[in-house]
GROMACS .gro file of C-alpha atoms in nm:
model
  466
    1UNK     CA    1  -2.470   0.966   2.990
    2UNK     CA    2  -2.280   0.984   3.317
    3UNK     CA    3  -2.068   0.677   3.244
    4UNK     CA    4  -1.851   0.805   2.962
    5UNK     CA    5  -1.662   0.475   2.937
    6UNK     CA    6  -1.970   0.317   2.780
    7UNK     CA    7  -1.916   0.536   2.473
    8UNK     CA    8  -1.571   0.386   2.432
    9UNK     CA    9  -1.740   0.044   2.424
   10UNK     CA   10  -1.986   0.164   2.158
   11UNK     CA   11  -1.706   0.282   1.932
   12UNK     CA   12  -1.495  -0.025   2.002
   13UNK     CA   13  -1.780  -0.261   1.914
   14UNK     CA   14  -1.837  -0.078   1.586
   15UNK     CA   15  -1.465  -0.105   1.506
   16UNK     CA   16  -1.458  -0.472   1.605
   17UNK     CA   17  -1.738  -0.556   1.365
   18UNK     CA   18  -1.583  -0.346   1.091
   19UNK     CA   19  -1.239  -0.506   1.112
   20UNK     CA   20  -1.370  -0.859   1.171
   21UNK     CA   21  -1.555  -0.835   0.841
   22UNK     CA   22  -1.266  -0.708   0.631
   23UNK     CA   23  -0.948  -0.846   0.791
   24UNK     CA   24  -1.042  -1.212   0.838
   25UNK     CA   25  -0.786  -1.306   0.572
   26UNK     CA   26  -0.492  -1.227   0.803
   27UNK     CA   27  -0.548  -1.563   0.973
   28UNK     CA   28  -0.499  -1.741   0.639
   29UNK     CA   29  -0.126  -1.657   0.653
   30UNK     CA   30  -0.098  -1.867   0.968
   31UNK     CA   31  -0.221  -2.185   0.796
   32UNK     CA   32   0.111  -2.231   0.615
   33UNK     CA   33   0.308  -2.315   0.932
   34UNK     CA   34   0.209  -2.570   1.196
   35UNK     CA   35   0.366  -2.355   1.469
   36UNK     CA   36   0.114  -2.078   1.407
   37UNK     CA   37  -0.209  -2.273   1.357
   38UNK     CA   38  -0.295  -2.260   1.726
   39UNK     CA   39  -0.289  -1.881   1.703
   40UNK     CA   40  -0.553  -1.861   1.428
   41UNK     CA   41  -0.856  -1.819   1.660
   42UNK     CA   42  -0.672  -1.553   1.859
   43UNK     CA   43  -0.560  -1.367   1.546
   44UNK     CA   44  -0.912  -1.352   1.404
   45UNK     CA   45  -1.026  -1.170   1.720
   46UNK     CA   46  -0.716  -0.998   1.862
   47UNK     CA   47  -0.609  -0.792   1.560
   48UNK     CA   48  -0.958  -0.648   1.497
   49UNK     CA   49  -0.996  -0.597   1.873
   50UNK     CA   50  -0.673  -0.397   1.885
   51UNK     CA   51  -0.754  -0.185   1.579
   52UNK     CA   52  -1.103  -0.123   1.717
   53UNK     CA   53  -0.945   0.062   2.011
   54UNK     CA   54  -0.885   0.356   1.776
   55UNK     CA   55  -1.258   0.372   1.701
   56UNK     CA   56  -1.339   0.341   2.070
   57UNK     CA   57  -1.117   0.640   2.141
   58UNK     CA   58  -1.306   0.841   1.878
   59UNK     CA   59  -1.640   0.809   2.057
   60UNK     CA   60  -1.479   0.844   2.400
   61UNK     CA   61  -1.301   1.173   2.326
   62UNK     CA   62  -1.605   1.304   2.140
   63UNK     CA   63  -1.814   1.265   2.456
   64UNK     CA   64  -1.537   1.405   2.676
   65UNK     CA   65  -1.525   1.726   2.468
   66UNK     CA   66  -1.906   1.770   2.495
   67UNK     CA   67  -1.961   1.984   2.185
   68UNK     CA   68  -2.308   2.142   2.207
   69UNK     CA   69  -2.347   2.327   1.878
   70UNK     CA   70  -2.466   2.078   1.612
   71UNK     CA   71  -2.216   2.198   1.352
   72UNK     CA   72  -1.932   2.200   1.604
   73UNK     CA   73  -2.027   1.845   1.706
   74UNK     CA   74  -2.021   1.735   1.345
   75UNK     CA   75  -1.679   1.890   1.281
   76UNK     CA   76  -1.530   1.765   1.609
   77UNK     CA   77  -1.643   1.407   1.544
   78UNK     CA   78  -1.505   1.414   1.188
   79UNK     CA   79  -1.175   1.561   1.306
   80UNK     CA   80  -1.124   1.312   1.590
   81UNK     CA   81  -1.210   1.022   1.358
   82UNK     CA   82  -0.977   1.148   1.083
   83UNK     CA   83  -0.685   1.198   1.322
   84UNK     CA   84  -0.749   0.856   1.479
   85UNK     CA   85  -0.726   0.693   1.136
   86UNK     CA   86  -0.397   0.873   1.073
   87UNK     CA   87  -0.260   0.749   1.406
   88UNK     CA   88  -0.373   0.394   1.325
   89UNK     CA   89  -0.168   0.414   1.007
   90UNK     CA   90   0.138   0.559   1.179
   91UNK     CA   91   0.208   0.435   1.532
   92UNK     CA   92   0.405   0.116   1.600
   93UNK     CA   93   0.462  -0.019   1.248
   94UNK     CA   94   0.138   0.141   1.125
   95UNK     CA   95  -0.151  -0.035   0.953
   96UNK     CA   96  -0.347   0.208   0.731
   97UNK     CA   97  -0.557  -0.071   0.583
   98UNK     CA   98  -0.923  -0.016   0.488
   99UNK     CA   99  -0.950   0.350   0.572
  100UNK     CA  100  -1.298   0.493   0.516
  101UNK     CA  101  -1.165   0.657   0.197
  102UNK     CA  102  -1.123   0.319   0.030
  103UNK     CA  103  -1.501   0.294  -0.005
  104UNK     CA  104  -1.453   0.509  -0.318
  105UNK     CA  105  -1.203   0.267  -0.473
  106UNK     CA  106  -1.410   0.219  -0.788
  107UNK     CA  107  -1.486   0.590  -0.840
  108UNK     CA  108  -1.168   0.711  -1.010
  109UNK     CA  109  -1.308   1.051  -1.109
  110UNK     CA  110  -1.386   1.129  -0.746
  111UNK     CA  111  -1.055   0.977  -0.630
  112UNK     CA  112  -0.871   1.227  -0.848
  113UNK     CA  113  -0.899   1.475  -0.560
  114UNK     CA  114  -0.644   1.266  -0.368
  115UNK     CA  115  -0.381   1.416  -0.598
  116UNK     CA  116  -0.440   1.730  -0.389
  117UNK     CA  117  -0.565   1.608  -0.051
  118UNK     CA  118  -0.383   1.277  -0.026
  119UNK     CA  119  -0.551   0.968   0.115
  120UNK     CA  120  -0.570   1.091   0.476
  121UNK     CA  121  -0.711   1.428   0.368
  122UNK     CA  122  -0.967   1.255   0.148
  123UNK     CA  123  -1.039   1.014   0.434
  124UNK     CA  124  -1.126   1.310   0.660
  125UNK     CA  125  -1.355   1.443   0.389
  126UNK     CA  126  -1.523   1.101   0.350
  127UNK     CA  127  -1.589   1.077   0.723
  128UNK     CA  128  -1.762   1.416   0.712
  129UNK     CA  129  -1.953   1.319   0.398
  130UNK     CA  130  -2.085   0.996   0.548
  131UNK     CA  131  -2.162   1.158   0.885
  132UNK     CA  132  -2.356   1.462   0.759
  133UNK     CA  133  -2.684   1.274   0.681
  134UNK     CA  134  -2.719   1.206   1.055
  135UNK     CA  135  -2.789   1.577   1.099
  136UNK     CA  136  -3.117   1.531   0.913
  137UNK     CA  137  -3.250   1.315   1.195
  138UNK     CA  138  -3.209   1.583   1.463
  139UNK     CA  139  -3.548   1.752   1.494
  140UNK     CA  140  -3.427   2.096   1.600
  141UNK     CA  141  -3.168   2.140   1.322
  142UNK     CA  142  -3.316   1.970   1.016
  143UNK     CA  143  -3.293   2.290   0.812
  144UNK     CA  144  -2.929   2.360   0.902
  145UNK     CA  145  -2.851   1.991   0.860
  146UNK     CA  146  -2.994   2.002   0.510
  147UNK     CA  147  -2.764   2.293   0.423
  148UNK     CA  148  -2.459   2.094   0.542
  149UNK     CA  149  -2.567   1.789   0.341
  150UNK     CA  150  -2.623   2.000   0.029
  151UNK     CA  151  -2.275   2.149   0.072
  152UNK     CA  152  -2.113   1.804   0.085
  153UNK     CA  153  -2.318   1.673  -0.207
  154UNK     CA  154  -2.208   1.978  -0.407
  155UNK     CA  155  -1.845   1.919  -0.308
  156UNK     CA  156  -1.875   1.556  -0.416
  157UNK     CA  157  -2.007   1.663  -0.755
  158UNK     CA  158  -1.724   1.920  -0.777
  159UNK     CA  159  -1.471   1.643  -0.708
  160UNK     CA  160  -1.621   1.438  -0.989
  161UNK     CA  161  -1.600   1.733  -1.229
  162UNK     CA  162  -1.238   1.791  -1.123
  163UNK     CA  163  -1.159   1.426  -1.193
  164UNK     CA  164  -1.334   1.435  -1.529
  165UNK     CA  165  -1.136   1.747  -1.622
  166UNK     CA  166  -0.812   1.575  -1.517
  167UNK     CA  167  -0.894   1.279  -1.739
  168UNK     CA  168  -0.961   1.506  -2.038
  169UNK     CA  169  -0.626   1.681  -1.986
  170UNK     CA  170  -0.445   1.349  -1.942
  171UNK     CA  171  -0.587   1.209  -2.265
  172UNK     CA  172  -0.459   1.517  -2.452
  173UNK     CA  173  -0.105   1.484  -2.319
  174UNK     CA  174   0.181   1.382  -2.544
  175UNK     CA  175   0.252   1.010  -2.529
  176UNK     CA  176   0.621   0.932  -2.503
  177UNK     CA  177   0.720   0.600  -2.657
  178UNK     CA  178   0.999   0.426  -2.467
  179UNK     CA  179   1.280   0.274  -2.669
  180UNK     CA  180   1.257  -0.033  -2.446
  181UNK     CA  181   0.989  -0.238  -2.275
  182UNK     CA  182   0.930  -0.284  -1.904
  183UNK     CA  183   0.780  -0.632  -1.879
  184UNK     CA  184   0.599  -0.693  -1.549
  185UNK     CA  185   0.560  -1.061  -1.474
  186UNK     CA  186   0.279  -1.213  -1.270
  187UNK     CA  187   0.312  -1.571  -1.151
  188UNK     CA  188   0.133  -1.837  -0.947
  189UNK     CA  189   0.427  -2.020  -0.791
  190UNK     CA  190   0.328  -2.201  -0.472
  191UNK     CA  191   0.414  -2.067  -0.127
  192UNK     CA  192   0.532  -2.416  -0.043
  193UNK     CA  193   0.869  -2.309  -0.182
  194UNK     CA  194   0.928  -2.141   0.156
  195UNK     CA  195   0.877  -2.461   0.354
  196UNK     CA  196   0.965  -2.750   0.126
  197UNK     CA  197   1.266  -2.828  -0.087
  198UNK     CA  198   1.118  -2.695  -0.410
  199UNK     CA  199   1.381  -2.699  -0.679
  200UNK     CA  200   1.528  -2.353  -0.741
  201UNK     CA  201   1.599  -2.439  -1.103
  202UNK     CA  202   1.238  -2.530  -1.182
  203UNK     CA  203   1.116  -2.197  -1.040
  204UNK     CA  204   1.367  -2.000  -1.250
  205UNK     CA  205   1.271  -2.199  -1.559
  206UNK     CA  206   0.903  -2.124  -1.499
  207UNK     CA  207   0.975  -1.752  -1.463
  208UNK     CA  208   1.184  -1.745  -1.780
  209UNK     CA  209   0.908  -1.924  -1.970
  210UNK     CA  210   0.644  -1.676  -1.845
  211UNK     CA  211   0.876  -1.384  -1.933
  212UNK     CA  212   0.894  -1.498  -2.298
  213UNK     CA  213   1.220  -1.314  -2.380
  214UNK     CA  214   1.305  -1.192  -2.730
  215UNK     CA  215   1.676  -1.145  -2.795
  216UNK     CA  216   1.613  -0.853  -3.029
  217UNK     CA  217   1.386  -0.652  -2.796
  218UNK     CA  218   1.530  -0.424  -2.529
  219UNK     CA  219   1.343  -0.530  -2.218
  220UNK     CA  220   1.355  -0.482  -1.841
  221UNK     CA  221   1.198  -0.786  -1.675
  222UNK     CA  222   1.032  -0.740  -1.335
  223UNK     CA  223   0.981  -1.053  -1.124
  224UNK     CA  224   0.778  -1.067  -0.798
  225UNK     CA  225   0.887  -1.044  -0.435
  226UNK     CA  226   1.105  -1.320  -0.289
  227UNK     CA  227   1.021  -1.534  -0.588
  228UNK     CA  228   1.334  -1.752  -0.613
  229UNK     CA  229   1.375  -2.000  -0.324
  230UNK     CA  230   1.692  -2.133  -0.163
  231UNK     CA  231   1.923  -1.879  -0.321
  232UNK     CA  232   2.048  -1.542  -0.202
  233UNK     CA  233   2.115  -1.224  -0.397
  234UNK     CA  234   2.484  -1.296  -0.463
  235UNK     CA  235   2.426  -1.667  -0.534
  236UNK     CA  236   2.190  -1.618  -0.827
  237UNK     CA  237   2.485  -1.594  -1.066
  238UNK     CA  238   2.548  -1.965  -1.002
  239UNK     CA  239   2.238  -2.031  -1.215
  240UNK     CA  240   2.360  -1.823  -1.508
  241UNK     CA  241   2.353  -2.125  -1.740
  242UNK     CA  242   1.972  -2.116  -1.731
  243UNK     CA  243   1.981  -1.766  -1.881
  244UNK     CA  244   2.248  -1.829  -2.147
  245UNK     CA  245   2.116  -1.815  -2.501
  246UNK     CA  246   1.783  -1.667  -2.392
  247UNK     CA  247   1.907  -1.323  -2.286
  248UNK     CA  248   2.172  -1.075  -2.402
  249UNK     CA  249   2.276  -0.714  -2.345
  250UNK     CA  250   1.927  -0.602  -2.451
  251UNK     CA  251   1.797  -0.723  -2.116
  252UNK     CA  252   1.797  -0.625  -1.750
  253UNK     CA  253   1.626  -0.791  -1.454
  254UNK     CA  254   1.451  -0.651  -1.148
  255UNK     CA  255   1.401  -0.947  -0.917
  256UNK     CA  256   1.261  -0.994  -0.568
  257UNK     CA  257   1.529  -1.204  -0.398
  258UNK     CA  258   1.660  -1.225  -0.042
  259UNK     CA  259   1.996  -1.081   0.056
  260UNK     CA  260   2.226  -1.241   0.312
  261UNK     CA  261   2.522  -1.072   0.476
  262UNK     CA  262   2.748  -1.129   0.775
  263UNK     CA  263   2.859  -0.839   0.993
  264UNK     CA  264   3.101  -0.967   1.253
  265UNK     CA  265   2.918  -1.222   1.465
  266UNK     CA  266   2.578  -1.120   1.327
  267UNK     CA  267   2.401  -1.261   1.024
  268UNK     CA  268   2.153  -1.039   0.844
  269UNK     CA  269   1.881  -1.133   0.599
  270UNK     CA  270   1.705  -0.872   0.388
  271UNK     CA  271   1.395  -0.880   0.172
  272UNK     CA  272   1.542  -0.718  -0.138
  273UNK     CA  273   1.459  -0.585  -0.481
  274UNK     CA  274   1.767  -0.639  -0.696
  275UNK     CA  275   1.876  -0.511  -1.036
  276UNK     CA  276   2.085  -0.749  -1.252
  277UNK     CA  277   2.233  -0.738  -1.600
  278UNK     CA  278   2.182  -1.032  -1.837
  279UNK     CA  279   2.497  -1.201  -1.700
  280UNK     CA  280   2.339  -1.182  -1.351
  281UNK     CA  281   2.590  -0.930  -1.225
  282UNK     CA  282   2.430  -0.733  -0.943
  283UNK     CA  283   2.401  -0.365  -1.044
  284UNK     CA  284   2.191  -0.220  -0.763
  285UNK     CA  285   1.949  -0.324  -0.489
  286UNK     CA  286   1.704  -0.199  -0.228
  287UNK     CA  287   1.642  -0.363   0.110
  288UNK     CA  288   1.287  -0.340   0.241
  289UNK     CA  289   1.235  -0.085   0.519
  290UNK     CA  290   0.876  -0.145   0.633
  291UNK     CA  291   0.876  -0.504   0.756
  292UNK     CA  292   0.560  -0.698   0.847
  293UNK     CA  293   0.543  -0.796   1.218
  294UNK     CA  294   0.538  -1.178   1.260
  295UNK     CA  295   0.546  -1.210   0.880
  296UNK     CA  296   0.900  -1.083   0.823
  297UNK     CA  297   1.026  -1.019   1.172
  298UNK     CA  298   0.936  -1.158   1.510
  299UNK     CA  299   0.895  -0.895   1.784
  300UNK     CA  300   1.083  -0.996   2.101
  301UNK     CA  301   1.242  -1.272   1.894
  302UNK     CA  302   1.481  -1.395   2.165
  303UNK     CA  303   1.185  -1.473   2.391
  304UNK     CA  304   0.925  -1.594   2.140
  305UNK     CA  305   1.161  -1.829   1.958
  306UNK     CA  306   1.197  -2.026   2.281
  307UNK     CA  307   0.829  -2.124   2.257
  308UNK     CA  308   0.862  -2.230   1.893
  309UNK     CA  309   0.755  -1.913   1.713
  310UNK     CA  310   0.938  -1.765   1.416
  311UNK     CA  311   0.872  -1.525   1.130
  312UNK     CA  312   0.643  -1.669   0.864
  313UNK     CA  313   0.835  -1.596   0.547
  314UNK     CA  314   1.158  -1.780   0.619
  315UNK     CA  315   1.295  -2.069   0.820
  316UNK     CA  316   1.605  -1.903   0.959
  317UNK     CA  317   1.551  -1.574   1.145
  318UNK     CA  318   1.378  -1.238   1.120
  319UNK     CA  319   1.460  -1.013   0.829
  320UNK     CA  320   1.665  -0.706   0.908
  321UNK     CA  321   1.535  -0.361   0.820
  322UNK     CA  322   1.694  -0.175   0.531
  323UNK     CA  323   1.859   0.157   0.605
  324UNK     CA  324   1.714   0.387   0.339
  325UNK     CA  325   1.488   0.383   0.036
  326UNK     CA  326   1.699   0.509  -0.251
  327UNK     CA  327   1.592   0.576  -0.606
  328UNK     CA  328   1.732   0.309  -0.836
  329UNK     CA  329   1.884   0.476  -1.140
  330UNK     CA  330   1.930   0.223  -1.420
  331UNK     CA  331   2.144   0.467  -1.620
  332UNK     CA  332   2.265   0.199  -1.860
  333UNK     CA  333   2.376   0.244  -2.219
  334UNK     CA  334   2.048   0.105  -2.351
  335UNK     CA  335   1.822   0.195  -2.060
  336UNK     CA  336   1.754   0.526  -1.891
  337UNK     CA  337   1.502   0.502  -1.608
  338UNK     CA  338   1.470   0.604  -1.245
  339UNK     CA  339   1.240   0.395  -1.028
  340UNK     CA  340   1.107   0.416  -0.675
  341UNK     CA  341   1.125   0.058  -0.536
  342UNK     CA  342   0.850  -0.064  -0.303
  343UNK     CA  343   0.826  -0.417  -0.171
  344UNK     CA  344   0.488  -0.572  -0.086
  345UNK     CA  345   0.286  -0.370   0.163
  346UNK     CA  346   0.520  -0.071   0.157
  347UNK     CA  347   0.275   0.053  -0.107
  348UNK     CA  348   0.008   0.110   0.165
  349UNK     CA  349   0.185   0.405   0.330
  350UNK     CA  350   0.046   0.733   0.203
  351UNK     CA  351   0.288   1.028   0.218
  352UNK     CA  352   0.582   0.826   0.354
  353UNK     CA  353   0.721   0.668   0.041
  354UNK     CA  354   1.003   0.896  -0.062
  355UNK     CA  355   1.228   1.183   0.032
  356UNK     CA  356   1.384   1.207  -0.314
  357UNK     CA  357   1.110   1.279  -0.568
  358UNK     CA  358   1.332   1.251  -0.877
  359UNK     CA  359   1.197   0.929  -1.023
  360UNK     CA  360   1.002   0.822  -1.331
  361UNK     CA  361   0.774   0.552  -1.197
  362UNK     CA  362   0.702   0.323  -0.903
  363UNK     CA  363   0.778  -0.048  -0.916
  364UNK     CA  364   0.601  -0.255  -0.652
  365UNK     CA  365   0.682  -0.625  -0.620
  366UNK     CA  366   0.466  -0.842  -0.398
  367UNK     CA  367   0.387  -1.192  -0.274
  368UNK     CA  368   0.011  -1.208  -0.210
  369UNK     CA  369  -0.014  -1.582  -0.159
  370UNK     CA  370  -0.026  -1.523   0.217
  371UNK     CA  371  -0.379  -1.387   0.173
  372UNK     CA  372  -0.510  -1.705   0.010
  373UNK     CA  373  -0.823  -1.699  -0.203
  374UNK     CA  374  -0.976  -1.407  -0.012
  375UNK     CA  375  -1.051  -1.039  -0.050
  376UNK     CA  376  -0.698  -0.965   0.081
  377UNK     CA  377  -0.513  -0.951  -0.255
  378UNK     CA  378  -0.779  -0.717  -0.398
  379UNK     CA  379  -0.760  -0.488  -0.093
  380UNK     CA  380  -0.382  -0.484  -0.125
  381UNK     CA  381  -0.401  -0.400  -0.494
  382UNK     CA  382  -0.632  -0.102  -0.435
  383UNK     CA  383  -0.356   0.077  -0.243
  384UNK     CA  384  -0.150   0.084  -0.563
  385UNK     CA  385  -0.431   0.277  -0.735
  386UNK     CA  386  -0.432   0.540  -0.459
  387UNK     CA  387  -0.052   0.579  -0.471
  388UNK     CA  388  -0.060   0.629  -0.848
  389UNK     CA  389  -0.314   0.911  -0.820
  390UNK     CA  390  -0.140   1.075  -0.523
  391UNK     CA  391   0.201   1.082  -0.686
  392UNK     CA  392   0.091   1.131  -1.047
  393UNK     CA  393   0.324   0.845  -1.144
  394UNK     CA  394   0.277   0.511  -1.316
  395UNK     CA  395   0.275   0.216  -1.075
  396UNK     CA  396   0.400  -0.115  -1.212
  397UNK     CA  397   0.297  -0.400  -0.988
  398UNK     CA  398   0.446  -0.748  -1.017
  399UNK     CA  399   0.277  -1.002  -0.791
  400UNK     CA  400   0.304  -1.372  -0.726
  401UNK     CA  401  -0.041  -1.513  -0.641
  402UNK     CA  402  -0.187  -1.165  -0.671
  403UNK     CA  403  -0.290  -0.899  -0.921
  404UNK     CA  404  -0.020  -0.779  -1.160
  405UNK     CA  405  -0.089  -0.452  -1.342
  406UNK     CA  406   0.014  -0.125  -1.501
  407UNK     CA  407  -0.167   0.163  -1.331
  408UNK     CA  408  -0.149   0.507  -1.487
  409UNK     CA  409  -0.135   0.841  -1.297
  410UNK     CA  410  -0.517   0.867  -1.303
  411UNK     CA  411  -0.547   0.534  -1.124
  412UNK     CA  412  -0.671   0.363  -1.440
  413UNK     CA  413  -0.560   0.003  -1.485
  414UNK     CA  414  -0.416   0.000  -1.835
  415UNK     CA  415  -0.327  -0.370  -1.830
  416UNK     CA  416  -0.366  -0.640  -1.567
  417UNK     CA  417  -0.321  -1.009  -1.494
  418UNK     CA  418  -0.597  -1.138  -1.271
  419UNK     CA  419  -0.557  -1.320  -0.941
  420UNK     CA  420  -0.484  -1.687  -1.006
  421UNK     CA  421  -0.336  -1.627  -1.352
  422UNK     CA  422   0.021  -1.596  -1.477
  423UNK     CA  423   0.164  -1.394  -1.764
  424UNK     CA  424   0.309  -1.052  -1.831
  425UNK     CA  425   0.213  -0.697  -1.923
  426UNK     CA  426   0.439  -0.452  -2.107
  427UNK     CA  427   0.488  -0.082  -2.045
  428UNK     CA  428   0.600   0.071  -2.376
  429UNK     CA  429   0.480   0.431  -2.350
  430UNK     CA  430   0.404   0.686  -2.081
  431UNK     CA  431   0.246   1.025  -2.035
  432UNK     CA  432   0.405   1.270  -1.793
  433UNK     CA  433   0.163   1.483  -1.594
  434UNK     CA  434   0.251   1.786  -1.386
  435UNK     CA  435   0.370   1.715  -1.033
  436UNK     CA  436   0.067   1.677  -0.806
  437UNK     CA  437   0.020   1.899  -0.502
  438UNK     CA  438   0.028   1.595  -0.276
  439UNK     CA  439   0.348   1.475  -0.444
  440UNK     CA  440   0.509   1.807  -0.348
  441UNK     CA  441   0.383   1.843   0.008
  442UNK     CA  442   0.272   1.499   0.126
  443UNK     CA  443   0.076   1.478   0.450
  444UNK     CA  444   0.139   1.847   0.522
  445UNK     CA  445  -0.182   1.890   0.322
  446UNK     CA  446  -0.362   1.674   0.581
  447UNK     CA  447  -0.212   1.895   0.852
  448UNK     CA  448  -0.357   2.204   0.682
  449UNK     CA  449  -0.699   2.038   0.669
  450UNK     CA  450  -0.679   1.968   1.041
  451UNK     CA  451  -0.603   2.336   1.105
  452UNK     CA  452  -0.895   2.433   0.881
  453UNK     CA  453  -1.134   2.210   1.078
  454UNK     CA  454  -1.004   2.355   1.407
  455UNK     CA  455  -1.055   2.708   1.273
  456UNK     CA  456  -1.418   2.633   1.182
  457UNK     CA  457  -1.480   2.459   1.515
  458UNK     CA  458  -1.369   2.765   1.712
  459UNK     CA  459  -1.547   3.003   1.474
  460UNK     CA  460  -1.885   2.825   1.489
  461UNK     CA  461  -1.851   2.774   1.864
  462UNK     CA  462  -1.789   3.147   1.910
  463UNK     CA  463  -2.091   3.234   1.693
  464UNK     CA  464  -2.308   3.001   1.896
  465UNK     CA  465  -2.193   3.151   2.229
  466UNK     CA  466  -2.269   3.502   2.108
   0.00000   0.00000   0.00000
């Protein structure tokens, strides 16, 4: 086709339909604030329309490159698509939601290969896998196309066997019993606490009741993201009387609570994960690094606030970005544990979670009420499964209005609290697997796969020319 721009439109339209169907829930977050309701129709279209540009660029560049050899065409398309998905998850603030790889979310044996390839590497493989049947419809290459399809079917079976083998090995590993519990709390406290004067005390009382503390059991309690309203990190101690008699030195708390600080003339608010002792003395904390645009910070805030816009999750100003994600080392007399803290959708970033790999498990706290009663909370939860497999670590997820769970290094959900329910799950034992290849090298593995595809593209192109 002489008009190559039309191929951009083809790809863009495919992407628009794809993202319209699976990201509709984003508009639900705008229903909680009157200032944003007018933007709902635009959000439903504009976000999918923007993300679809990446798919439009795939088809556009594919046509520009004009690969003629069928196998080269197949590899070039897969490579452009895979790189485009990586860019979608990286540029600006990045939004690696609903990659093609997530179509295998329920196939844990096959997903085990992400412990080597990572999500982006597996995503590239999935694109090739789902594209190869198209070769069977090209009259002049049906035989060669069949060989390619057989190769990918065989590789899929091999991935399943690899996953099955991993599960067998995992089941045979020594189980280490912890001398304390990590109790992950899931709650259903209304989002109205952000906009109305919901009593702070009643929320704390509800959380304590759900937590069901036992004075004689050493327990680390994990409460969801931003769960306590109208109180900052250093003000929580003012509510110590609510904890008296119910907790003692057998207990620690990991709580999602906002931090407020003043630096000269500037006020800063942080979305924080905070570690407290039973007397509510602050021991350690982590300030969220990957903030949600419009949700937690307002781009061009000085301009947009003049027309009545503000960030969704608070009534004061945008959250500030944390400086660094540090491992939280409990290192207490009765507790020895190193955790990687992740707040809300920080869990969606494959290969960008840590620089220090010396930790025991991942704790992810979240507020999923912004997604409403939609597919959003389930999509969000699936990312935790992928991170567990990639890192070979347990992921403990505490969610308000979402899915709370313990996910083991195989991606298996050992315990869970369903969406719309409240309660707790306890981690009392763990199995330690060997460090995964992806855990060691991260997205460098994806880079190697790109080089491998490029090598085959040039090799097959050379063979065809000869």
